[in-house]
mmCIF file of C-alpha atoms in Angstrom:
data_model
loop_
_atom_site.group_PDB
_atom_site.id
_atom_site.type_symbol
_atom_site.label_atom_id
_atom_site.label_comp_id
_atom_site.label_asym_id
_atom_site.label_seq_id
_atom_site.Cartn_x
_atom_site.Cartn_y
_atom_site.Cartn_z
ATOM 1 C CA ARG A 1322 0.000 0.000 0.000
ATOM 2 C CA LEU A 1323 1.350 3.411 -0.964
ATOM 3 C CA SER A 1324 1.543 6.402 1.342
ATOM 4 C CA GLY A 1325 0.169 9.781 0.318
ATOM 5 C CA LEU A 1326 3.663 11.075 -0.384
ATOM 6 C CA GLN A 1327 4.483 8.079 -2.581
ATOM 7 C CA LYS A 1328 1.275 8.660 -4.541
ATOM 8 C CA GLN A 1329 2.244 12.299 -5.060
ATOM 9 C CA VAL A 1330 5.701 11.302 -6.313
ATOM 10 C CA LEU A 1331 4.260 8.743 -8.747
ATOM 11 C CA SER A 1332 1.656 11.226 -9.946
ATOM 12 C CA LEU A 1333 4.346 13.840 -10.591
ATOM 13 C CA TYR A 1334 6.481 11.265 -12.418
ATOM 14 C CA ARG A 1335 3.601 10.264 -14.714
ATOM 15 C CA SER A 1336 2.686 13.913 -15.335
ATOM 16 C CA LEU A 1337 6.270 14.798 -16.252
ATOM 17 C CA LEU A 1338 6.457 11.818 -18.617
ATOM 18 C CA ARG A 1339 3.206 12.915 -20.295
ATOM 19 C CA CYS A 1340 4.473 16.480 -20.583
ATOM 20 C CA ALA A 1341 7.801 15.342 -22.061
ATOM 21 C CA LYS A 1342 5.930 13.179 -24.562
ATOM 22 C CA SER A 1343 3.640 16.013 -25.634
ATOM 23 C CA MET A 1344 6.514 18.485 -25.941
ATOM 24 C CA GLY A 1345 8.444 16.165 -28.238
ATOM 25 C CA GLY A 1346 6.651 17.421 -31.314
ATOM 26 C CA ASN A 1347 5.625 15.541 -34.403
ATOM 27 C CA ASN A 1348 8.913 15.586 -36.271
ATOM 28 C CA GLY A 1349 11.482 14.430 -33.714
ATOM 29 C CA SER A 1350 11.029 11.060 -32.104
ATOM 30 C CA THR A 1351 14.646 11.245 -30.881
ATOM 31 C CA SER A 1352 13.795 14.498 -29.154
ATOM 32 C CA THR A 1353 10.816 12.884 -27.468
ATOM 33 C CA SER A 1354 12.769 9.824 -26.406
ATOM 34 C CA SER A 1355 15.643 11.937 -25.061
ATOM 35 C CA LYS A 1356 13.218 14.033 -22.987
ATOM 36 C CA LEU A 1357 11.539 10.900 -21.650
ATOM 37 C CA GLU A 1358 14.920 9.398 -20.825
ATOM 38 C CA HIS A 1359 15.965 12.592 -19.046
ATOM 39 C CA VAL A 1360 12.858 12.434 -16.814
ATOM 40 C CA ARG A 1361 13.498 8.748 -16.060
ATOM 41 C CA GLN A 1362 17.184 9.252 -15.282
ATOM 42 C CA THR A 1363 16.509 12.264 -13.070
ATOM 43 C CA PHE A 1364 13.944 10.366 -11.011
ATOM 44 C CA ARG A 1365 16.215 7.318 -10.671
ATOM 45 C CA ARG A 1366 19.184 9.473 -9.664
ATOM 46 C CA ASP A 1367 17.220 11.465 -7.104
ATOM 47 C CA ALA A 1368 15.461 8.390 -5.706
ATOM 48 C CA GLY A 1369 18.807 6.695 -5.147
ATOM 49 C CA SER A 1370 20.389 9.729 -3.540
ATOM 50 C CA MET A 1371 17.948 10.240 -0.671
ATOM 51 C CA PRO A 1372 16.510 8.013 2.019
ATOM 52 C CA ARG A 1373 12.766 7.372 2.032
ATOM 53 C CA THR A 1374 12.556 8.802 5.545
ATOM 54 C CA ASP A 1375 13.812 12.265 4.513
ATOM 55 C CA ILE A 1376 10.303 13.722 4.172
ATOM 56 C CA LYS A 1377 11.343 17.382 4.025
ATOM 57 C CA ARG A 1378 13.725 16.744 1.154
ATOM 58 C CA ILE A 1379 11.155 14.655 -0.731
ATOM 59 C CA GLU A 1380 8.564 17.415 -0.296
ATOM 60 C CA HIS A 1381 11.113 19.953 -1.547
ATOM 61 C CA TYR A 1382 11.729 17.863 -4.665
ATOM 62 C CA LEU A 1383 7.965 17.515 -5.156
ATOM 63 C CA ARG A 1384 7.518 21.295 -5.043
ATOM 64 C CA ARG A 1385 10.426 21.775 -7.426
ATOM 65 C CA GLY A 1386 9.071 19.114 -9.808
ATOM 66 C CA ASN A 1387 5.591 20.620 -9.779
ATOM 67 C CA LYS A 1388 7.076 24.041 -10.567
ATOM 68 C CA ILE A 1389 9.025 22.559 -13.487
ATOM 69 C CA LEU A 1390 5.869 20.839 -14.720
ATOM 70 C CA ARG A 1391 3.816 24.032 -14.424
ATOM 71 C CA ASP A 1392 6.499 26.062 -16.230
ATOM 72 C CA SER A 1393 6.817 23.434 -18.972
ATOM 73 C CA LYS A 1394 3.075 23.400 -19.567
ATOM 74 C CA THR A 1395 3.037 27.201 -19.760
ATOM 75 C CA LEU A 1396 5.965 27.176 -22.198
ATOM 76 C CA ASN A 1397 4.305 24.476 -24.291
ATOM 77 C CA MET A 1398 1.012 26.390 -24.444
ATOM 78 C CA THR A 1399 2.823 29.590 -25.382
ATOM 79 C CA SER A 1400 4.695 27.867 -28.197
ATOM 80 C CA ILE A 1401 1.498 26.262 -29.489
ATOM 81 C CA SER A 1402 -0.500 29.485 -29.458
ATOM 82 C CA GLY A 1403 2.389 31.440 -30.970
ATOM 83 C CA ALA A 1404 2.859 29.042 -33.869
#
């Protein structure tokens, strides 16, 4: 059974993967796959570098990830509407 914090982390991970996939564009599958791989590698690296009991640090990374996601969505919408 997952804790609330674990659910938030998984939700952020899935959202970032979806965002990376949608930002890849139609013409560059390598661009899409490199963005997806970057998200995966970042999560693996960060998950391995901190203990599960360090709640404050995990919450900090969640806030930072949500800010990145929000900024990416804004940038993506701006580029779509400007095109």
